[in-house]
Short mmCIF file of C-alpha atoms and ligand atoms in Angstrom, two decimals:
data_model
loop_
_atom_site.label_atom_id
_atom_site.label_comp_id
_atom_site.label_asym_id
_atom_site.label_seq_id
_atom_site.Cartn_x
_atom_site.Cartn_y
_atom_site.Cartn_z
CA MET A 1 87.73 122.40 99.77
CA LYS A 2 87.08 118.95 98.35
CA GLU A 3 83.46 117.85 98.74
CA TYR A 4 81.97 114.34 98.73
CA LYS A 5 78.32 113.29 98.62
CA ILE A 6 77.49 110.54 101.10
CA ALA A 7 74.09 108.82 100.98
CA VAL A 8 73.09 107.69 104.47
CA ILE A 9 70.51 104.94 105.00
CA PRO A 10 70.07 104.37 108.74
CA GLY A 11 67.33 101.79 108.04
CA ASP A 12 65.55 100.20 111.00
CA GLY A 13 66.18 99.31 114.65
CA ILE A 14 69.67 100.06 115.92
CA GLY A 15 70.65 101.17 112.39
CA VAL A 16 69.35 104.58 113.46
CA ASP A 17 71.29 104.62 116.77
CA ILE A 18 74.66 103.60 115.34
CA THR A 19 74.54 105.66 112.14
CA ARG A 20 74.07 108.82 114.20
CA GLU A 21 77.40 108.17 115.95
CA ALA A 22 79.23 107.25 112.74
CA ILE A 23 78.18 110.52 111.07
CA LYS A 24 79.68 112.55 113.93
CA VAL A 25 82.94 110.64 113.61
CA MET A 26 83.04 111.05 109.82
CA THR A 27 82.36 114.77 110.08
CA LYS A 28 85.19 115.29 112.56
CA VAL A 29 87.73 113.28 110.56
CA SER A 30 86.83 114.92 107.26
CA GLU A 31 87.31 118.38 108.82
CA LYS A 32 90.78 117.36 110.00
CA TYR A 33 91.74 116.59 106.40
CA GLY A 34 90.08 119.68 104.91
CA THR A 35 87.28 117.84 103.13
CA LYS A 36 83.55 118.41 103.34
CA LEU A 37 81.04 115.58 103.47
CA ILE A 38 77.51 116.33 102.31
CA PHE A 39 75.18 113.77 103.91
CA THR A 40 71.75 112.97 102.47
CA GLU A 41 69.59 110.81 104.71
CA LEU A 42 67.39 108.28 102.91
CA LYS A 43 64.87 105.58 103.76
CA ALA A 44 65.08 101.88 102.93
CA GLY A 45 63.83 98.72 104.60
CA GLY A 46 60.92 98.58 107.02
CA CYS A 47 60.69 102.33 107.55
CA ALA A 48 60.40 102.81 103.76
CA ILE A 49 57.63 100.18 103.61
CA ASP A 50 55.77 102.15 106.27
CA GLU A 51 56.21 105.51 104.53
CA PHE A 52 56.25 104.66 100.82
CA GLY A 53 54.82 101.13 100.61
CA GLU A 54 58.06 99.59 99.26
CA PRO A 55 61.42 98.60 100.78
CA LEU A 56 63.58 100.45 98.26
CA PRO A 57 61.95 103.62 96.89
CA LYS A 58 63.28 104.79 93.51
CA HIS A 59 64.29 108.10 95.07
CA THR A 60 66.60 106.29 97.53
CA LEU A 61 68.34 104.32 94.78
CA ASP A 62 68.63 107.42 92.56
CA VAL A 63 70.28 109.50 95.29
CA CYS A 64 72.67 106.61 96.08
CA LYS A 65 73.64 106.43 92.40
CA ASP A 66 74.40 110.13 92.43
CA SER A 67 76.63 109.88 95.55
CA ASP A 68 80.29 109.03 96.12
CA ALA A 69 79.45 106.34 98.69
CA VAL A 70 76.62 104.91 100.77
CA LEU A 71 76.63 104.35 104.52
CA LEU A 72 73.98 101.81 105.53
CA GLY A 73 72.80 100.83 109.03
CA ALA A 74 70.59 97.73 109.00
CA VAL A 75 67.10 96.85 107.85
CA GLY A 76 64.28 94.66 109.10
CA GLY A 77 62.41 93.83 112.26
CA PRO A 78 59.49 91.77 113.57
CA LYS A 79 56.94 94.35 112.40
CA TRP A 80 57.64 93.40 108.76
CA ASP A 81 58.42 89.69 109.19
CA ASN A 82 55.13 88.43 107.78
CA LEU A 83 55.16 90.38 104.51
CA GLU A 84 55.37 88.73 101.08
CA GLY A 85 58.87 88.13 99.54
CA GLN A 86 59.00 91.22 97.28
CA GLN A 87 57.78 93.44 100.10
CA ARG A 88 60.26 92.31 102.75
CA PRO A 89 62.83 94.81 104.11
CA GLU A 90 65.78 92.57 102.98
CA LYS A 91 64.71 93.22 99.37
CA ALA A 92 66.19 96.67 99.85
CA LEU A 93 69.66 95.13 100.33
CA MET A 94 69.44 93.02 97.18
CA GLY A 95 68.04 96.01 95.28
CA LEU A 96 70.87 98.26 96.43
CA ARG A 97 73.60 95.70 95.61
CA GLY A 98 72.12 94.91 92.19
CA GLY A 99 71.04 98.46 91.37
CA LEU A 100 74.43 99.91 92.27
CA GLY A 101 76.40 97.10 90.58
CA LEU A 102 78.28 96.16 93.75
CA TYR A 103 80.03 92.90 92.87
CA ALA A 104 82.70 92.65 95.58
CA ASN A 105 81.96 92.17 99.26
CA LEU A 106 84.83 92.79 101.67
CA ARG A 107 84.53 91.62 105.24
CA PRO A 108 87.47 92.05 107.59
CA ALA A 109 87.53 89.82 110.67
CA LYS A 110 89.97 90.94 113.30
CA VAL A 111 90.38 89.94 116.92
CA TYR A 112 91.45 92.90 119.06
CA ASP A 113 93.93 91.92 121.77
CA VAL A 114 91.71 93.32 124.50
CA LEU A 115 88.66 91.42 123.19
CA LYS A 116 90.30 88.01 122.85
CA GLY A 117 88.01 86.64 125.55
CA ALA A 118 84.99 87.16 123.26
CA SER A 119 86.18 84.53 120.79
CA PRO A 120 84.68 81.07 121.23
CA LEU A 121 88.06 79.55 120.23
CA LYS A 122 90.73 78.42 122.69
CA ASN A 123 93.23 81.04 123.88
CA GLU A 124 96.22 79.32 122.27
CA ILE A 125 94.56 79.59 118.83
CA ILE A 126 93.49 83.20 119.27
CA ASP A 127 96.84 84.20 120.79
CA GLU A 128 98.41 83.68 117.35
CA GLY A 129 96.26 86.58 116.12
CA VAL A 130 93.34 86.83 113.71
CA ASP A 131 93.36 89.57 111.09
CA LEU A 132 91.83 88.42 107.82
CA LEU A 133 89.70 89.76 105.00
CA VAL A 134 87.09 87.74 103.14
CA VAL A 135 86.62 88.97 99.54
CA ARG A 136 83.35 87.49 98.30
CA GLU A 137 81.95 87.72 94.77
CA LEU A 138 78.51 89.24 95.25
CA THR A 139 76.53 89.39 92.01
CA GLY A 140 77.18 86.05 90.28
CA GLY A 141 77.23 82.32 90.94
CA ILE A 142 74.42 80.15 92.21
CA TYR A 143 72.45 83.00 93.82
CA PHE A 144 71.88 84.48 90.38
CA GLY A 145 72.08 81.36 88.18
CA ASP A 146 69.37 79.45 86.37
CA ARG A 147 66.94 77.83 88.82
CA GLY A 148 63.61 76.13 88.84
CA ARG A 149 61.34 73.24 89.64
CA CYS A 150 61.19 70.18 87.42
CA ASP A 151 60.02 66.62 87.17
CA ASP A 152 62.66 64.00 87.88
CA ASN A 153 61.22 60.72 86.59
CA GLY A 154 57.93 61.39 88.29
CA ILE A 155 59.46 62.87 91.46
CA GLU A 156 59.18 66.60 92.15
CA ALA A 157 62.65 68.20 91.98
CA ALA A 158 64.33 71.62 92.09
CA TYR A 159 67.68 72.93 90.84
CA ASP A 160 70.00 75.95 91.13
CA THR A 161 73.00 76.54 88.89
CA GLU A 162 76.50 77.70 89.74
CA LYS A 163 77.92 79.58 86.74
CA TYR A 164 80.84 81.99 86.52
CA ASN A 165 82.40 83.55 83.44
CA VAL A 166 86.06 84.55 83.08
CA SER A 167 85.34 88.25 83.34
CA GLU A 168 83.41 87.89 86.63
CA ILE A 169 86.24 85.86 88.17
CA LYS A 170 88.92 88.25 86.93
CA LYS A 171 87.13 91.26 88.42
CA ILE A 172 86.82 89.79 91.89
CA ALA A 173 90.33 88.31 91.78
CA HIS A 174 91.79 91.75 91.09
CA VAL A 175 89.94 93.13 94.13
CA ALA A 176 91.48 90.38 96.30
CA PHE A 177 95.03 90.87 95.01
CA LYS A 178 94.82 94.65 95.30
CA SER A 179 93.55 94.29 98.87
CA ALA A 180 96.39 91.88 99.66
CA MET A 181 98.92 94.42 98.37
CA LYS A 182 97.74 96.79 101.12
CA ARG A 183 97.90 94.03 103.73
CA ARG A 184 100.24 91.06 104.31
CA LYS A 185 100.41 90.11 100.60
CA LYS A 186 98.82 86.69 100.77
CA VAL A 187 95.71 85.44 98.93
CA THR A 188 93.99 82.13 99.63
CA SER A 189 91.58 81.31 96.82
CA VAL A 190 88.80 79.00 97.95
CA ASP A 191 86.96 76.63 95.62
CA LYS A 192 85.81 73.03 95.19
CA SER A 193 87.80 72.28 92.05
CA ASN A 194 88.10 68.57 92.84
CA ILE A 195 84.38 68.34 92.02
CA LEU A 196 83.02 71.46 90.32
CA GLU A 197 83.78 72.58 86.75
CA SER A 198 82.99 76.20 87.67
CA SER A 199 85.66 75.92 90.41
CA ARG A 200 88.23 74.60 87.90
CA LEU A 201 87.65 77.70 85.76
CA TRP A 202 87.79 79.84 88.92
CA ARG A 203 91.18 78.37 89.88
CA SER A 204 92.75 78.80 86.44
CA VAL A 205 91.58 82.42 86.11
CA VAL A 206 92.85 83.27 89.60
CA GLU A 207 96.23 81.74 88.65
CA GLU A 208 96.30 83.94 85.55
CA VAL A 209 95.42 87.14 87.46
CA SER A 210 98.02 86.36 90.12
CA LYS A 211 100.80 86.79 87.52
CA GLU A 212 100.04 90.52 87.58
CA TYR A 213 100.79 90.60 91.32
CA PRO A 214 104.19 88.86 91.67
CA GLU A 215 104.62 90.17 95.24
CA VAL A 216 101.48 88.40 96.43
CA GLU A 217 101.71 84.79 97.54
CA LEU A 218 98.78 82.71 96.25
CA ASN A 219 97.53 79.39 97.56
CA HIS A 220 94.35 77.41 96.86
CA LEU A 221 92.17 75.59 99.38
CA TYR A 222 89.00 73.55 99.02
CA VAL A 223 86.05 75.12 100.75
CA ASP A 224 85.56 72.22 103.19
CA ASN A 225 89.20 72.43 104.27
CA THR A 226 88.91 76.23 104.61
CA ALA A 227 85.95 75.83 106.96
CA MET A 228 88.14 73.60 109.16
CA GLN A 229 91.26 75.78 108.92
CA LEU A 230 89.30 78.87 109.98
CA VAL A 231 88.72 77.37 113.41
CA ARG A 232 91.97 75.35 113.58
CA LYS A 233 94.44 78.11 112.68
CA PRO A 234 92.80 81.37 111.57
CA SER A 235 96.14 83.20 111.83
CA GLN A 236 97.26 81.56 108.54
CA PHE A 237 94.85 83.72 106.51
CA ASP A 238 95.35 87.19 105.13
CA VAL A 239 92.92 87.59 102.19
CA ILE A 240 90.39 84.84 101.42
CA LEU A 241 89.04 85.10 97.87
CA THR A 242 85.88 83.17 97.07
CA SER A 243 82.55 82.86 95.27
CA ASN A 244 79.17 84.18 96.31
CA LEU A 245 77.92 80.97 97.95
CA PHE A 246 81.16 79.90 99.65
CA GLY A 247 81.80 83.50 100.73
CA ASP A 248 78.38 83.82 102.30
CA ILE A 249 79.11 80.88 104.58
CA LEU A 250 82.81 81.47 105.25
CA SER A 251 82.40 85.17 106.04
CA ASP A 252 79.88 84.33 108.76
CA GLU A 253 82.21 81.67 110.13
CA ALA A 254 85.14 84.10 110.10
CA SER A 255 83.13 86.72 111.98
CA MET A 256 82.11 84.19 114.61
CA VAL A 257 85.81 83.48 115.22
CA THR A 258 86.09 87.04 116.57
CA GLY A 259 83.02 86.55 118.77
CA SER A 260 81.99 90.20 118.64
CA ILE A 261 79.31 90.91 116.04
CA GLY A 262 79.06 94.54 117.14
CA MET A 263 82.65 95.17 116.00
CA LEU A 264 82.61 93.94 112.41
CA ALA A 265 82.34 96.17 109.36
CA SER A 266 81.86 95.35 105.69
CA SER A 267 81.95 97.02 102.32
CA SER A 268 80.44 96.23 98.94
CA LEU A 269 82.36 97.65 96.01
CA ARG A 270 82.42 97.95 92.24
CA GLU A 271 85.16 98.82 89.74
CA ASP A 272 85.27 102.57 90.37
CA SER A 273 85.73 103.92 93.87
CA PHE A 274 82.00 103.81 94.70
CA GLY A 275 80.94 101.52 97.55
CA MET A 276 78.33 100.75 100.17
CA TYR A 277 79.47 100.33 103.78
CA GLU A 278 77.59 98.63 106.59
CA PRO A 279 78.07 96.66 109.79
CA ILE A 280 77.60 92.90 109.40
CA HIS A 281 75.00 92.69 112.16
CA GLY A 282 71.28 93.22 111.75
CA SER A 283 68.86 95.76 113.16
CA ALA A 284 68.80 94.14 116.65
CA PRO A 285 65.19 95.09 117.41
CA ASP A 286 65.62 93.78 120.99
CA ILE A 287 67.87 96.71 121.91
CA ALA A 288 66.82 99.38 119.36
CA GLY A 289 66.44 102.94 120.64
CA LYS A 290 67.67 101.97 124.13
CA ASP A 291 71.20 103.36 123.93
CA LEU A 292 72.54 99.79 124.18
CA ALA A 293 73.90 99.13 120.66
CA ASN A 294 77.60 98.98 119.97
CA PRO A 295 78.27 101.65 117.32
CA LEU A 296 81.86 100.50 116.61
CA ALA A 297 81.01 98.21 113.65
CA GLN A 298 79.32 101.16 111.98
CA ILE A 299 82.16 103.53 112.87
CA LEU A 300 84.67 101.01 111.45
CA SER A 301 82.48 100.76 108.32
CA SER A 302 82.90 104.50 107.92
CA ALA A 303 86.69 103.98 108.12
CA MET A 304 86.38 101.59 105.17
CA LEU A 305 84.40 104.26 103.33
CA PHE A 306 87.25 106.75 103.75
CA GLU A 307 89.76 104.13 102.63
CA TYR A 308 88.05 102.68 99.56
CA SER A 309 85.68 105.36 98.28
CA LEU A 310 87.38 108.61 99.24
CA GLY A 311 90.99 107.41 98.97
CA MET A 312 91.68 108.86 102.45
CA SER A 313 93.68 106.04 104.04
CA GLU A 314 95.09 108.24 106.79
CA ALA A 315 91.59 109.22 107.88
CA ALA A 316 90.67 105.53 107.96
CA ARG A 317 93.72 104.75 110.13
CA ASP A 318 92.78 107.63 112.49
CA ILE A 319 89.34 106.12 113.05
CA GLU A 320 90.71 102.62 113.56
CA GLU A 321 93.29 103.90 116.04
CA ALA A 322 90.65 105.89 117.92
CA VAL A 323 88.53 102.76 118.28
CA GLN A 324 91.56 100.77 119.43
CA ASN A 325 92.42 103.45 122.03
CA VAL A 326 88.89 103.51 123.44
CA LEU A 327 88.99 99.71 123.82
CA ASP A 328 92.47 99.84 125.36
CA LYS A 329 91.14 102.30 127.95
CA GLY A 330 88.61 99.68 128.99
CA TYR A 331 85.34 101.10 127.64
CA ARG A 332 82.77 98.56 126.43
CA THR A 333 79.17 98.46 125.31
CA GLY A 334 77.06 95.64 126.78
CA ASP A 335 77.75 93.15 123.98
CA ILE A 336 81.53 93.14 124.62
CA PHE A 337 81.45 93.93 128.34
CA THR A 338 83.47 91.77 130.72
CA GLU A 339 84.13 92.04 134.45
CA GLY A 340 86.60 94.84 135.23
CA THR A 341 85.82 96.96 132.15
CA LYS A 342 83.71 100.13 132.02
CA LYS A 343 80.22 99.79 130.57
CA VAL A 344 78.97 102.63 128.33
CA GLY A 345 75.98 103.21 126.05
CA THR A 346 75.83 103.89 122.31
CA ALA A 347 76.09 107.68 122.55
CA GLN A 348 78.89 107.59 125.13
CA MET A 349 80.89 105.13 123.02
CA GLY A 350 80.49 107.42 120.01
CA LYS A 351 81.66 110.39 122.08
CA LEU A 352 84.71 108.48 123.38
CA VAL A 353 85.80 107.77 119.80
CA LEU A 354 85.25 111.44 118.91
CA ASP A 355 87.37 112.53 121.87
CA GLU A 356 90.22 110.27 120.70
CA LEU A 357 90.13 111.96 117.31
P1 NAD B 1 71.02 90.86 114.65
O1 NAD B 1 72.40 90.95 114.15
O2 NAD B 1 70.16 92.04 114.46
O3 NAD B 1 71.04 90.52 116.23
C1 NAD B 1 71.60 89.33 116.77
C2 NAD B 1 71.95 89.56 118.25
O4 NAD B 1 73.11 90.38 118.33
C3 NAD B 1 70.87 90.28 119.04
O5 NAD B 1 70.84 89.80 120.36
C4 NAD B 1 71.31 91.73 119.05
O6 NAD B 1 70.86 92.46 120.17
C5 NAD B 1 72.84 91.59 119.04
N1 NAD B 1 73.48 92.69 118.31
C6 NAD B 1 73.54 92.86 116.97
N2 NAD B 1 74.21 93.99 116.68
C7 NAD B 1 74.57 94.54 117.85
C8 NAD B 1 75.27 95.72 118.22
N3 NAD B 1 75.75 96.59 117.29
N4 NAD B 1 75.45 95.99 119.52
C9 NAD B 1 74.99 95.16 120.47
N5 NAD B 1 74.34 94.02 120.19
C10 NAD B 1 74.12 93.72 118.90
O7 NAD B 1 70.37 89.57 113.96
P2 NAD B 1 68.88 89.01 114.04
O8 NAD B 1 68.34 89.18 115.42
O9 NAD B 1 68.94 87.69 113.42
O10 NAD B 1 68.04 89.94 113.05
C11 NAD B 1 67.26 91.08 113.47
C12 NAD B 1 66.71 91.76 112.24
O11 NAD B 1 67.80 92.27 111.46
C13 NAD B 1 65.93 90.82 111.31
O12 NAD B 1 64.80 91.53 110.83
C14 NAD B 1 66.90 90.50 110.20
O13 NAD B 1 66.25 90.21 108.99
C15 NAD B 1 67.66 91.81 110.10
N6 NAD B 1 69.01 91.69 109.53
C16 NAD B 1 69.42 92.70 108.74
C17 NAD B 1 70.69 92.69 108.21
C18 NAD B 1 71.13 93.85 107.36
O14 NAD B 1 70.45 94.84 107.31
N7 NAD B 1 72.26 93.77 106.71
C19 NAD B 1 71.56 91.64 108.50
C20 NAD B 1 71.14 90.63 109.36
C21 NAD B 1 69.84 90.67 109.87
#
């Protein structure tokens, strides 16, 4: 029997509630396909500060490095909000991304037919369908570039630098084109090449890489236009490829188009099959431990784990279908509840997905 090592970091708040449900789902699906998952639960974030005095203990990072994939809940909460920068729970996320070399962030944004009402956009826009994937470069660009404070002719000033090299752009472009090959075969590369030199390099490298994927249609958009198009006609997008800074902003905008934060998964990947999978929402301290959290974003993150890290696409489809069926039958957690549907808690929602499997 094939075995995989999965590092599990529930983190803080509802991270604990939703990860519990995802593990049950993963166990059931893996059994169906004759594989064994060996889960190791680890601490990071606020709970690690409480127990070990630091947000990302070395032991946690070491076990993650020795695993096939990482499933992460969420970190943070009001208890740790007043700590110094290096000691804040979010440092664990940066430490994991950097320490594990995760340079590609994939965020699907999909509007389920039965949840159309949750989108803040008009019906006629949403009716055309929204099913896109933002591929964001995660370890380069302005978030990691040269920065500092300086004197600007006697006036205090500060600067940050956007820099990308050819190899960084190539790597992330390949991730986007490969993802598009599994989807509707369209990549929109987003830049600001009318102004920025780094964007001009970005555009030319993406053009070069696209020659290796003749089946994939490539177009380029400026970031300001993309921000408009995402709310004007989101159905035009399949894969959006972009830099760290632009991706940070556009992926949040794309998720807002769906209107349901408790439904959206994400993955952070590197060149081999290793990846870290997490919902896009935070630790929601307001509802933590109350059986109110929607576990579906975490369950859908586990589907991405099967797809990208374990190469088990059929298992991923099973999970996605199970989630779809539960929604079609009218079950909703509080965050996506509407009149006429059936309200359930975290554990019940997890069980409904299990039953569908
Ligand atoms: P949040 O995403 O935790 O919550 C925003 C709102 O959405 C809240 O009302 C919450 O109850 C609701 N919500 C979120 N996920 C939900 C779910 N699965 N089911 C039902 N409702 C859900 O964002 P926030 O309130 O800005 O942040 C809370 C804490 O989480 C902060 O400490 C923040 O730093 C941290 N955070 C962590 C991550 C991460 O770990 N990746 C990301 C964002 C925020």
